Short mmCIF file of C-alpha atoms and ligand atoms in Angstrom, two decimals:
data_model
loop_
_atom_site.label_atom_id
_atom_site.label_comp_id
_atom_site.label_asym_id
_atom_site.label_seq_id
_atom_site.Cartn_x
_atom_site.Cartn_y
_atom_site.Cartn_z
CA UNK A 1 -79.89 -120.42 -44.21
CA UNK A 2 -83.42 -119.97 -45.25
CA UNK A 3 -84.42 -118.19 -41.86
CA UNK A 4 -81.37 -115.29 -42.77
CA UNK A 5 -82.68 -115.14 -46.14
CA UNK A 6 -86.26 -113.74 -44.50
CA UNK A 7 -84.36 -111.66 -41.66
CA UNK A 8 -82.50 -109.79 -44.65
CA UNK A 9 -85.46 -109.31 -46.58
CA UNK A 10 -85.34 -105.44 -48.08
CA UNK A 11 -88.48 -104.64 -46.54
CA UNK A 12 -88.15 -105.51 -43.03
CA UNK A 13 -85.21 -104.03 -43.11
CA UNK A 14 -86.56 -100.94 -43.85
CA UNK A 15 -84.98 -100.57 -47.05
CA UNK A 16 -87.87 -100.03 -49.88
CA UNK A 17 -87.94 -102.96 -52.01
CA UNK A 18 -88.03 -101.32 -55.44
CA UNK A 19 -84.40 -102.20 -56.88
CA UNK A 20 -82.46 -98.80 -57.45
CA UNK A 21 -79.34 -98.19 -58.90
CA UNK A 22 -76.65 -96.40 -60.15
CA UNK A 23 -73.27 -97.20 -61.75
CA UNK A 24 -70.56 -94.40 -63.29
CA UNK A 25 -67.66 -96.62 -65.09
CA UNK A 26 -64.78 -96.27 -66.84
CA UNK A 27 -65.34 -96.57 -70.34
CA UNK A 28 -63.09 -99.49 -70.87
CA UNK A 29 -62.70 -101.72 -68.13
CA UNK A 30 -59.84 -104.29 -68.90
CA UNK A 31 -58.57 -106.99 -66.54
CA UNK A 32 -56.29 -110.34 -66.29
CA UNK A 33 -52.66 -111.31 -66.05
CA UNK A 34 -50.88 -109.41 -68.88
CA UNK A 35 -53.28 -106.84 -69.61
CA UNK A 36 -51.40 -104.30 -68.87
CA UNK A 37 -49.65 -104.20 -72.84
CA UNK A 38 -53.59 -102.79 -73.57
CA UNK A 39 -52.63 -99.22 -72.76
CA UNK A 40 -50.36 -98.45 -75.53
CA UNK A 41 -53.47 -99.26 -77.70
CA UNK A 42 -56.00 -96.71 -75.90
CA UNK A 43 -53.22 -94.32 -75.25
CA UNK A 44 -52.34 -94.15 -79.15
CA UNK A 45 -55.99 -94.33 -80.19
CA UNK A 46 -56.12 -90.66 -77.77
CA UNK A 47 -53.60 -88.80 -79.49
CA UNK A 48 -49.64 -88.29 -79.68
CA UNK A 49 -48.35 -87.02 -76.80
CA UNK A 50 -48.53 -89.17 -73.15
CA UNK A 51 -47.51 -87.88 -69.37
CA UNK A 52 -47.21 -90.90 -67.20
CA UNK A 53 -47.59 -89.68 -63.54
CA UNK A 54 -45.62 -92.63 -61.35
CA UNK A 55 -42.81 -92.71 -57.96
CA UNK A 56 -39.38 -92.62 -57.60
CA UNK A 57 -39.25 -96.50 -56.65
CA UNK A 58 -41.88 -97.55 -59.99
CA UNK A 59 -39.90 -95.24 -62.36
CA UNK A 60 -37.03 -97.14 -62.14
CA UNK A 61 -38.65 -100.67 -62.52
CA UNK A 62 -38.48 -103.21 -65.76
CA UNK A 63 -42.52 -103.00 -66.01
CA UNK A 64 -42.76 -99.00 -66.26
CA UNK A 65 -39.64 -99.23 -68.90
CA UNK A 66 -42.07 -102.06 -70.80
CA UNK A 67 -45.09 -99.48 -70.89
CA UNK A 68 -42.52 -96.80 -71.81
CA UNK A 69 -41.68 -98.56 -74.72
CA UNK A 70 -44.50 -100.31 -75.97
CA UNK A 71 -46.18 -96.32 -76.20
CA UNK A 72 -42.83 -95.18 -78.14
CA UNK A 73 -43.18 -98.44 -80.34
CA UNK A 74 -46.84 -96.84 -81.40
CA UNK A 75 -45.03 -93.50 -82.22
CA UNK A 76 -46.42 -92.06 -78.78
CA UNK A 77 -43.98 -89.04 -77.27
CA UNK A 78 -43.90 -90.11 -73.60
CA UNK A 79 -43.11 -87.85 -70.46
CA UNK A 80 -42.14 -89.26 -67.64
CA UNK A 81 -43.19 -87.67 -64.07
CA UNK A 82 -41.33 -90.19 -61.72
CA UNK A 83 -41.48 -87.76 -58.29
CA UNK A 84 -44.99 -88.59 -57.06
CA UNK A 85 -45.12 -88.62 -53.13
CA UNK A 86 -47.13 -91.13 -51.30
CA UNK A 87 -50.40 -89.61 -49.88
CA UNK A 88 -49.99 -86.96 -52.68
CA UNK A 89 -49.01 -83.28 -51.00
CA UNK A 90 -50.25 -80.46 -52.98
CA UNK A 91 -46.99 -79.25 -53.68
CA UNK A 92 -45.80 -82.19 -55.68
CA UNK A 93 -48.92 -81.67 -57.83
CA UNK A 94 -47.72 -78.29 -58.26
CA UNK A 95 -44.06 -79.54 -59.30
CA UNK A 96 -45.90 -81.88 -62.33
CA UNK A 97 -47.94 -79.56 -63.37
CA UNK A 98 -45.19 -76.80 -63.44
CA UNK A 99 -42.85 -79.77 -65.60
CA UNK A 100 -45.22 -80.70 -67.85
CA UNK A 101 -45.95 -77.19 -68.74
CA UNK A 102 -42.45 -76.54 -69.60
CA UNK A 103 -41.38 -79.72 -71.34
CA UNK A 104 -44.61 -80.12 -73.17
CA UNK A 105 -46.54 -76.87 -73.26
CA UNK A 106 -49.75 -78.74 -71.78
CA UNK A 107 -50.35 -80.06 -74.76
CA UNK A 108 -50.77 -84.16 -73.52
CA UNK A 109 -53.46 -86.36 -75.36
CA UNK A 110 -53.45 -88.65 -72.41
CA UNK A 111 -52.36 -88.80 -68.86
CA UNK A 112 -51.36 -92.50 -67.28
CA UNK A 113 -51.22 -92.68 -64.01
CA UNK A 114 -48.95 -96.01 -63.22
CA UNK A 115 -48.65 -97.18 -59.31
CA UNK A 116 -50.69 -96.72 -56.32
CA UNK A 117 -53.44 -94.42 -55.63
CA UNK A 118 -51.17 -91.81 -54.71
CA UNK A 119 -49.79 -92.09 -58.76
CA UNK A 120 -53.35 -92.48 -60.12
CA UNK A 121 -54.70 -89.89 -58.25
CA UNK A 122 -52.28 -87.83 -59.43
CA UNK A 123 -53.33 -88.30 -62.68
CA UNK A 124 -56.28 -86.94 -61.80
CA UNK A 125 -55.44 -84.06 -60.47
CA UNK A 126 -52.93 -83.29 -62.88
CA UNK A 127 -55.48 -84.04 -66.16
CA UNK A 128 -58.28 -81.27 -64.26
CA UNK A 129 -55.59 -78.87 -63.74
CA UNK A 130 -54.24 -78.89 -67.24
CA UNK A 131 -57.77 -78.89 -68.45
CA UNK A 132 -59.38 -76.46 -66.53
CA UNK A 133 -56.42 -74.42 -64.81
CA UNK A 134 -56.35 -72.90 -61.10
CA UNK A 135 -55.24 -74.76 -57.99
CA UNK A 136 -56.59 -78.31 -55.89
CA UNK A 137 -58.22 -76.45 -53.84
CA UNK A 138 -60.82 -75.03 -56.99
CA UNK A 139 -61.97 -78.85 -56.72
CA UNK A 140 -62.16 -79.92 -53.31
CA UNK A 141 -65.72 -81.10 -52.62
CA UNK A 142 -68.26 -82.68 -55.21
CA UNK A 143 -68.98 -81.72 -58.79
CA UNK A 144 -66.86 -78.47 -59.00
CA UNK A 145 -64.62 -79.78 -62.13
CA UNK A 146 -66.72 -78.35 -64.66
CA UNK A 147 -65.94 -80.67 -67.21
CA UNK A 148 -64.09 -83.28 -69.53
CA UNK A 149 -60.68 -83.30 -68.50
CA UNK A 150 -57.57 -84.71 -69.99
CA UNK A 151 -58.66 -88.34 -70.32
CA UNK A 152 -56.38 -91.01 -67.76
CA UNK A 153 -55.80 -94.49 -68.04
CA UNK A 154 -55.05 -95.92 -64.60
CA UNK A 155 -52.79 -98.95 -63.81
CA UNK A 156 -52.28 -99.82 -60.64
CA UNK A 157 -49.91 -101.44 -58.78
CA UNK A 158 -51.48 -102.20 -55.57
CA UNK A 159 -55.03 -104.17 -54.93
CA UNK A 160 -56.37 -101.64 -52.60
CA UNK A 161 -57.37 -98.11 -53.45
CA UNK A 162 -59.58 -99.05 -56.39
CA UNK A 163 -58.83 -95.42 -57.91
CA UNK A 164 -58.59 -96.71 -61.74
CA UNK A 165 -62.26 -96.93 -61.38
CA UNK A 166 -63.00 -93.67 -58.85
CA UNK A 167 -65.25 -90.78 -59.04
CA UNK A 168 -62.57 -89.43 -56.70
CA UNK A 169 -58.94 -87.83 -56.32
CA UNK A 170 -57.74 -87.81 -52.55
CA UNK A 171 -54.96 -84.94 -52.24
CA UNK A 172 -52.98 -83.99 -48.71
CA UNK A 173 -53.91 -80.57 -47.70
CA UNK A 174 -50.47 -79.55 -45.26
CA UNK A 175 -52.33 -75.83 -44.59
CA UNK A 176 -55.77 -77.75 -43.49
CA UNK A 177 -53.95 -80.34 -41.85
CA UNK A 178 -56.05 -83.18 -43.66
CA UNK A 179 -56.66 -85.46 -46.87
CA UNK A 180 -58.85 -83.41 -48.62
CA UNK A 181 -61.46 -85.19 -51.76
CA UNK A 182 -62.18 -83.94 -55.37
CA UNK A 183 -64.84 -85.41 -56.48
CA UNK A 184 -66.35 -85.45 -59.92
CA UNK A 185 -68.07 -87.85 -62.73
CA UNK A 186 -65.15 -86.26 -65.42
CA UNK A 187 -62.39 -87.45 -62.84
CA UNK A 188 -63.56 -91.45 -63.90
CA UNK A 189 -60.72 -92.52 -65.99
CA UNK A 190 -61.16 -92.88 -69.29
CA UNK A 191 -60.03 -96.57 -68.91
CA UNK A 192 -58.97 -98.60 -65.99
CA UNK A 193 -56.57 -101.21 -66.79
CA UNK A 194 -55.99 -104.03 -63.93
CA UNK A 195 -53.10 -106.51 -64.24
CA UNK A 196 -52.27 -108.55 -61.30
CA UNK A 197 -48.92 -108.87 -62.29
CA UNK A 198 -47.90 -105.07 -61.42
CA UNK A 199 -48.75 -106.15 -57.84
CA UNK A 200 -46.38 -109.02 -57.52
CA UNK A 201 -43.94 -107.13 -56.07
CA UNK A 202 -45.93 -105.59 -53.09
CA UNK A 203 -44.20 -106.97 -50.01
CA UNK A 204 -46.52 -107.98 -47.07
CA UNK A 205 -47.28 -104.99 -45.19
CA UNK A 206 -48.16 -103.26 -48.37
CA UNK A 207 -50.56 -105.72 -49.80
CA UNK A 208 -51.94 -105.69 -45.92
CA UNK A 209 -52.42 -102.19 -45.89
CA UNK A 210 -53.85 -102.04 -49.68
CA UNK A 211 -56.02 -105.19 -49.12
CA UNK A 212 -57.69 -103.61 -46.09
CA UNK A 213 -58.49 -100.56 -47.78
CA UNK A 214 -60.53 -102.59 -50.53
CA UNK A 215 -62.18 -104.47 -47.82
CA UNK A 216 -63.25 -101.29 -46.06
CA UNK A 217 -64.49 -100.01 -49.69
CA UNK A 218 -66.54 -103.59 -50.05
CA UNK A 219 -68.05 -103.40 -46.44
CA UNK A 220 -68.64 -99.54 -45.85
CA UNK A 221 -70.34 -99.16 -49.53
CA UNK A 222 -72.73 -102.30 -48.92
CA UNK A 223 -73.51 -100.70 -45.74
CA UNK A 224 -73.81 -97.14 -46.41
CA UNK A 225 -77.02 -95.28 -45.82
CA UNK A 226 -79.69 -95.88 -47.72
CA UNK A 227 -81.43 -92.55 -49.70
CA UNK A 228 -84.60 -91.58 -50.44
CA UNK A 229 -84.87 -92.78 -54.60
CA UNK A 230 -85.45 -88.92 -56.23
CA UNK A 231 -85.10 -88.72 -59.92
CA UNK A 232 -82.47 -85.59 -58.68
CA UNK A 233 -79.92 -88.42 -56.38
CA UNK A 234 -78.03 -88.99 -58.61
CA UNK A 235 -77.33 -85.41 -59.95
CA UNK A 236 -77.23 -84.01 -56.49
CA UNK A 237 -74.45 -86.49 -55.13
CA UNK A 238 -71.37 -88.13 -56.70
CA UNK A 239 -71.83 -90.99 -53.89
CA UNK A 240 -75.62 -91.88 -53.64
CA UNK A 241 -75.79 -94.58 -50.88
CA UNK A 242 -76.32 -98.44 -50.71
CA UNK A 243 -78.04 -99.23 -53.87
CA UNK A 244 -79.10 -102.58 -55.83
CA UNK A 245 -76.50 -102.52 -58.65
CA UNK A 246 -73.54 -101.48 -55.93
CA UNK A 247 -74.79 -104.39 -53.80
CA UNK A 248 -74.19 -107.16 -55.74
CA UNK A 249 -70.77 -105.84 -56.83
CA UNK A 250 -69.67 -105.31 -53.66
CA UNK A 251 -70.86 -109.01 -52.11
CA UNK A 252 -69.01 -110.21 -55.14
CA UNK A 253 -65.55 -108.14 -53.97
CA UNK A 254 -66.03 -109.15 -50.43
CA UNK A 255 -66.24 -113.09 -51.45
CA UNK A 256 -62.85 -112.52 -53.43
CA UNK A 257 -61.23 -110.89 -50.16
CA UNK A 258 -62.55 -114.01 -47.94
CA UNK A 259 -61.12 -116.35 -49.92
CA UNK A 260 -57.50 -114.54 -50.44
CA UNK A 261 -56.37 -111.47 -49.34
CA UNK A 262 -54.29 -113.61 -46.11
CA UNK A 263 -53.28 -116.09 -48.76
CA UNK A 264 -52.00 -112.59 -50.65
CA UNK A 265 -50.74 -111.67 -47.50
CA UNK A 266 -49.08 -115.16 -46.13
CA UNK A 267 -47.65 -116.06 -49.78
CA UNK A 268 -46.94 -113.14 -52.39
CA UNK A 269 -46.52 -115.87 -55.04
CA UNK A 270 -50.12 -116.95 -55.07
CA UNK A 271 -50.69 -115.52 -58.19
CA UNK A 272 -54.52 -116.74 -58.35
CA UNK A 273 -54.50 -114.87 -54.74
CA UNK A 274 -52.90 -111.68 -56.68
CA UNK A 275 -55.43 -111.64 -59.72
CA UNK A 276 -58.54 -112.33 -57.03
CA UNK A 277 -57.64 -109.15 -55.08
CA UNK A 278 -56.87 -106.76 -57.90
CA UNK A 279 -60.66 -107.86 -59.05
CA UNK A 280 -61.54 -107.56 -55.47
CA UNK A 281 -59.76 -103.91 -55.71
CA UNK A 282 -61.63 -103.43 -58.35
CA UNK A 283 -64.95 -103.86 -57.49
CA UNK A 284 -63.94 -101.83 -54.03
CA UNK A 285 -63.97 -98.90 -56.31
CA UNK A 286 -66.78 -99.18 -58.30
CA UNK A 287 -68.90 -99.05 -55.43
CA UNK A 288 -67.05 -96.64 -53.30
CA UNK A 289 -67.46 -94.77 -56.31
CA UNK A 290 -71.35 -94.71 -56.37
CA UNK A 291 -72.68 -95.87 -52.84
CA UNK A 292 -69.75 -94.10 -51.39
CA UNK A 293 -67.82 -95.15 -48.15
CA UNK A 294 -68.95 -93.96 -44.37
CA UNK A 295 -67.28 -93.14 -41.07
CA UNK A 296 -64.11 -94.87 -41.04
CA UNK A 297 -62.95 -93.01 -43.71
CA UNK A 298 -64.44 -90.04 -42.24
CA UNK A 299 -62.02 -90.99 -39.10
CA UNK A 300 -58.97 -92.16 -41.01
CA UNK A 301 -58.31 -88.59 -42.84
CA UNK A 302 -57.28 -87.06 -39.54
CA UNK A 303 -56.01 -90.22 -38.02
CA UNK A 304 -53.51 -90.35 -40.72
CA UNK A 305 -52.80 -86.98 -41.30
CA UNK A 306 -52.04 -87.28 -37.47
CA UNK A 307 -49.91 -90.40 -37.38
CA UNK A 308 -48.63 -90.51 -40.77
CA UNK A 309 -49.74 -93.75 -41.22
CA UNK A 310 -50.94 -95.59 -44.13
CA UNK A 311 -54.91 -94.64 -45.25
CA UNK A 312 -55.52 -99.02 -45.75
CA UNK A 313 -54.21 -99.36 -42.34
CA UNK A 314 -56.12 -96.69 -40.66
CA UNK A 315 -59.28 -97.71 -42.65
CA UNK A 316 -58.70 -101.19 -41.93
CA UNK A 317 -58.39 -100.26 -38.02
CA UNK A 318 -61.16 -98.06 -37.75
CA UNK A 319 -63.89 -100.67 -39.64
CA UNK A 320 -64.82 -103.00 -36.33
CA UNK A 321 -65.39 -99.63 -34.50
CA UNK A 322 -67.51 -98.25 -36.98
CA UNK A 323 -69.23 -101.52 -37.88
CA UNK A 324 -69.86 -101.71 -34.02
CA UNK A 325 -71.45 -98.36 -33.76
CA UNK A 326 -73.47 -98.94 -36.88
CA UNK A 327 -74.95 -102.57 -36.06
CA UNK A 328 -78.37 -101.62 -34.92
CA UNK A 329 -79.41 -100.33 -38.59
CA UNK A 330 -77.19 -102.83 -40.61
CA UNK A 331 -77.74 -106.11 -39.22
CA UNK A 332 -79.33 -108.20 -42.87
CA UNK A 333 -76.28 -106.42 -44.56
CA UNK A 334 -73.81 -107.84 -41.76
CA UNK A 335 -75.48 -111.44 -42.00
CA UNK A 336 -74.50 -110.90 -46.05
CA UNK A 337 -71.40 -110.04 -45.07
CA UNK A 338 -71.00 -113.24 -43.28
CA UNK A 339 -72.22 -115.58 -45.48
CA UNK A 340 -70.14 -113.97 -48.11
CA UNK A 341 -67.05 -114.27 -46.01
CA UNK A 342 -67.74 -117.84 -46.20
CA UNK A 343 -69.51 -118.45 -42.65
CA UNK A 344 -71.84 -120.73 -41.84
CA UNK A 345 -75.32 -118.45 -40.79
CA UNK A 346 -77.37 -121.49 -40.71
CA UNK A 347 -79.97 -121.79 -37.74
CA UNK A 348 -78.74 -117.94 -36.26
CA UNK A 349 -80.91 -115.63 -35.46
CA UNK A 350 -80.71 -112.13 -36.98
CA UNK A 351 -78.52 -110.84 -34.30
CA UNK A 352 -76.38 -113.60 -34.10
CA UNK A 353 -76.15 -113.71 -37.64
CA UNK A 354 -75.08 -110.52 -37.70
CA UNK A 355 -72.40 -110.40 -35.34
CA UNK A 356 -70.82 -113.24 -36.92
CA UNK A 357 -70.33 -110.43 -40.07
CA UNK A 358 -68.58 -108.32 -37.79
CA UNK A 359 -66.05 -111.16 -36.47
CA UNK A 360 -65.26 -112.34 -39.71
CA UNK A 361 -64.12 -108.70 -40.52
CA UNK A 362 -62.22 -108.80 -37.17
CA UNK A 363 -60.35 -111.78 -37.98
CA UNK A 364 -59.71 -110.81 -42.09
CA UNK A 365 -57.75 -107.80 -40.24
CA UNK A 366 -56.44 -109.70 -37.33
CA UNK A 367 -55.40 -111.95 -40.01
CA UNK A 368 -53.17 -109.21 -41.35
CA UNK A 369 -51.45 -108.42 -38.59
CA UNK A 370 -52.87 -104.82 -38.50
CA UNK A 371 -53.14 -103.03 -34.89
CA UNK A 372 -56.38 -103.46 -33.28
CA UNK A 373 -56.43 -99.64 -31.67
CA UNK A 374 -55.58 -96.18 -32.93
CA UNK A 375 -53.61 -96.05 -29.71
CA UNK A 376 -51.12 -98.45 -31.51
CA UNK A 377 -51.23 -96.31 -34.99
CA UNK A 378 -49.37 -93.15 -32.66
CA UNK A 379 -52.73 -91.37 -31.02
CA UNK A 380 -52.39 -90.41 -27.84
CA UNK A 381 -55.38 -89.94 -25.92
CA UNK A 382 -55.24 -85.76 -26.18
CA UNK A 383 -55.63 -85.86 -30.07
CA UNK A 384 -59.34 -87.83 -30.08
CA UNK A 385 -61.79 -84.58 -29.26
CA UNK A 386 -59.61 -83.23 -32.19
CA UNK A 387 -59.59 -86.32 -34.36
CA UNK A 388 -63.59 -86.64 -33.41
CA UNK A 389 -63.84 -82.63 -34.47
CA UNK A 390 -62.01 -82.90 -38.14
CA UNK A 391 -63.80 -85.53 -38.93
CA UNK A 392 -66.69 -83.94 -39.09
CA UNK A 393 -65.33 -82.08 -41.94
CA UNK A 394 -65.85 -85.12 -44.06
CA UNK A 395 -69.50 -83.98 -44.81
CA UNK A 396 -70.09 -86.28 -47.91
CA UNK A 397 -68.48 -89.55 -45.48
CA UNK A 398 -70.04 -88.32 -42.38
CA UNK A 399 -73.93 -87.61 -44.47
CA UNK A 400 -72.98 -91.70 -46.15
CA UNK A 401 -72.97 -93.00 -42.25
CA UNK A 402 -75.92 -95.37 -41.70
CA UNK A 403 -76.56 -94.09 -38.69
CA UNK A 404 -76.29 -90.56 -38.29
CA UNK A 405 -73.52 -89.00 -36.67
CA UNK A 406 -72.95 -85.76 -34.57
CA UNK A 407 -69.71 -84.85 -32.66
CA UNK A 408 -70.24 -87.07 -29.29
CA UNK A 409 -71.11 -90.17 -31.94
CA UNK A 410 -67.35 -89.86 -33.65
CA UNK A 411 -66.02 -89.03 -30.39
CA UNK A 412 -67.86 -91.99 -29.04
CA UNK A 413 -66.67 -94.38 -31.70
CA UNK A 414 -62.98 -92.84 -31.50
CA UNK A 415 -62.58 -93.69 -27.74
CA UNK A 416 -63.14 -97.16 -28.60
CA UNK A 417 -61.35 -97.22 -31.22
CA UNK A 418 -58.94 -95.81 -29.14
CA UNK A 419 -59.58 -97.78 -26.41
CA UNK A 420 -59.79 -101.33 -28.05
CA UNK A 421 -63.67 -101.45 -26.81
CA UNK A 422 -65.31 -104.15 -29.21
CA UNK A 423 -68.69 -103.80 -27.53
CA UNK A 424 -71.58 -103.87 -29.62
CA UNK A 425 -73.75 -100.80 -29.01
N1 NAD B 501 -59.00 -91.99 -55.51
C1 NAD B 501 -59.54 -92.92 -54.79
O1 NAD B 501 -60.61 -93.40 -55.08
C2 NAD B 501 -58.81 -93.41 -53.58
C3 NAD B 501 -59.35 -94.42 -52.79
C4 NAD B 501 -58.65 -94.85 -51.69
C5 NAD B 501 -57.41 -94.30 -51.38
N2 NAD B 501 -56.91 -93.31 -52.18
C6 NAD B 501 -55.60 -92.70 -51.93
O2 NAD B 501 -54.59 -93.57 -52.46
C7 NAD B 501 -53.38 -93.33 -51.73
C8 NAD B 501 -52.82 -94.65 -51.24
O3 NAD B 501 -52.54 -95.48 -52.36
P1 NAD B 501 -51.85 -96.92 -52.16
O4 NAD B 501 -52.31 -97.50 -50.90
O5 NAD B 501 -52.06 -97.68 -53.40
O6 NAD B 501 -50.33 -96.58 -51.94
P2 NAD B 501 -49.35 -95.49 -52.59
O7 NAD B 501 -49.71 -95.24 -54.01
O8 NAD B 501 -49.28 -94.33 -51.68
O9 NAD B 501 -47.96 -96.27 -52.55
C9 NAD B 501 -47.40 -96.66 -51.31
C10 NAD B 501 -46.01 -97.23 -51.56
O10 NAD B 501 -46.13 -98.48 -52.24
C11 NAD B 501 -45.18 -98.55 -53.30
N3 NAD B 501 -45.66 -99.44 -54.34
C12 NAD B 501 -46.70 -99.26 -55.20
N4 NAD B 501 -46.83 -100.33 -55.98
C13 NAD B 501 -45.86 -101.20 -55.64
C14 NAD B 501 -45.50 -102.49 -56.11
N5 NAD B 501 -46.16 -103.12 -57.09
N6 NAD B 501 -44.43 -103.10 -55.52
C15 NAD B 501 -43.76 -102.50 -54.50
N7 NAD B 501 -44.06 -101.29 -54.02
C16 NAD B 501 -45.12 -100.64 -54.59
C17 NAD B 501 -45.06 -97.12 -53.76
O11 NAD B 501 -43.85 -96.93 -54.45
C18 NAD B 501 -45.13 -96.36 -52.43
O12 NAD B 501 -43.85 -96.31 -51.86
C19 NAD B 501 -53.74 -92.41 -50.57
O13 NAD B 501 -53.38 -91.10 -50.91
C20 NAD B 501 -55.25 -92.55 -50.47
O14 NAD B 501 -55.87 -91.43 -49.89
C21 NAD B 501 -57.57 -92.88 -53.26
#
């Protein structure tokens, strides 16, 4: 143990030792079994008027007709957008923003978004847009919402995404062909509200696919690049790299996913399993937030706009790939990752240390039953030059790589991904 605690000193690592850090919150964090009868209390202390932004499948449930009413019993007037699409299309935005214009005139104190991250990022999208006016597309990239927006409280449903906490809004753009990001400091909600019991009814393959996703958060943030510390970082970038006040969040998130996401998985009843990963979720986006995430995003936003499958799963596919290609620069971080993934890194050496990180991520997500290729997710072996090409077009993931990354890197990483190749380069 003591011998990995020297191999991940900062400094040999080449990371400079000064502690740096930076951390954009919510303003009210609130989390635990229950917690979710907090909203009606923030939303009334807003204003009068509330647009909750949920699905077809959530509108209709027992807990969104509890929030409902516990607003109205606070004298709240409550709209209810119940049409969001999974992987939110622009046009859908379009359709809420077009309803809540006629049914309300705009004029919402507060926007909820209650569900997934498709639902909270709709939110989002939805409080810029009847803040500032004009289209998605205004926002796409980092700091172009030029201010306060709407204020949202987030409540998720799923322990994955960790958008109730997010810098971020991910929208499908049909016309590019790709997920496209907005990404601001005024999209942060205004309060993030986390109860595990909104997630008890996520069957299996959806608290697999959501669970992965905060792992690949947890992982990719606490091994994202590492910047030079300029008093301008953290003006110039939304997502700043692997920092000192990320790191310990995101060791803390990764111990919580060791120790339950395949009980989550294996028995949907564990409800100390449940409340671990919506913390774990949690912390996934807090740090994704600030150190940002890396390449297997980069390579999921084509992957799924390709194969229509699930961002966790894709994510959660590409991460042994990526962690592969990356393990030259990020071997103390891996031997973190192991210990906090509950191995025992006694007596290794730093390499071996190391690579026992990236098994213990193979088997959380062999664990899970996810594919192990991109080959099984619907690729065929024509799409990866254009897979490797758009995902390039991730700048801000592609510039948060540890390693840097040109066109015959991605392409490099996306054949084995493609090809099941788990060598370590
Ligand atoms: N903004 C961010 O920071 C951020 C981060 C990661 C991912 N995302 C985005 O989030 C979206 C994915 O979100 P997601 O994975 O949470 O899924 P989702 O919101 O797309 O929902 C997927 C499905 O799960 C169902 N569902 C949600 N909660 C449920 C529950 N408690 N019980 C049963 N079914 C439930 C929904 O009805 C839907 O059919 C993608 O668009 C992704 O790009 C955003």
């Amino acid at each position: 143990m003591s011998g990995v605690r020297t191999m991940s000193c900062q400094h040999e690592a080449g990371i400079p030792s000064a502690p740096f850090g930076v951390l954009r919150l919510p303003r009210n964090i609130v989390a635990g079994a229950g917690q979710r009868f907090a909203a009606a209390e923030m939303a009334a202390s807003l204003g009068e008027s509330v647009l909750i932004c949920t699905d077809a499948r959530l509108a209709g449930s027992h807990d969104l007709a509890e929030l409902v009413s516990s607003l109205e019993s606070r004298g709240l007037t409550v709209h209810v957008f119940g049409d969001t699409e999974a992987e939110l299309p622009l046009l859908g935005i379009h359709r809420c923003v077009d309803w809540i214009t006629e049914v309300a005139q705009k004029q919402v104190s507060s926007v909820i978004g209650f569900g997934g991250g498709s639902c909270i990022d709709m939110a989002k999208v939805v409080s810029v847009l009847l803040t500032h006016g004009g289209q998605p597309r205004d926002y796409y990239g980092e700091f172009a919402v030029p201010g306060p927006t709407v204020p949202v409280i987030a409540l998720p449903t799923t322990a994955g995404t960790g958008s109730e906490a997010t810098a971020i809004a991910v929208v499908s753009d049909s016309e590019l062909g790709m997920k496209m990001g907005i990404s601001s400091p005024h999209l942060i909600p205004f309060a993030a509200i986390c109860d595990p019991e909104l997630t008890y009814t996520c069957p299996p393959a959806l608290t697999a696919a959501t669970g992965a996703d905060a792992l690949v958060h947890l992982v990719e943030s606490f091994t994202a690049i590492t910047r030079e510390r300029t008093s301008s970082l953290a003006s110039e970038r939304v997502f700043v790299g692997k920092n000192a006040l990320c790191d310990s969040i995101a060791l803390g998130g990764i111990q919580l996913v060791g120790r339950s996401l395949l009980t989550a998985y294996r028995d949907p009843s564990n409800t100390e399993a449940r409340a671990n990963m919506m913390m774990a979720a949690l912390y996934g986006g807090v740090v994704l937030s600030n150190a940002g995430t890396a390449a297997a995003h980069a390579i999921q936003y084509p992957v799924g706009a390709l194969t229509h499958t699930p961002h966790g799963v894709g994510v959660g596919v590409l991460l042994p790939y990526v962690l592969r290609y990356n393990f030259q620069a990020i071997q103390p971080a891996l031997a973190q990752v192991a210990e906090a993934l509950g191995c025992d890194i006694s007596g290794l050496d730093a390499r071996a240390a190391a690579i026992a990180g990236v098994e213990a991520v193979d088997r959380l997500i062999a664990g899970i039953d996810l594919p192990e290729t991109i080959k099984e997710l619907g690729v065929e072996s024509g799409d990866l030059a254009q897979i490797a090409q758009l995902s390039l077009n991730s700048k801000r993931l592609i510039d948060n790589n540890p390693v840097s990354l040109d066109l015959n890197a991605i392409t490099e990483i996306v054949q084995a991904a493609y090809a099941g190749d788990r060598s370590i380069r």
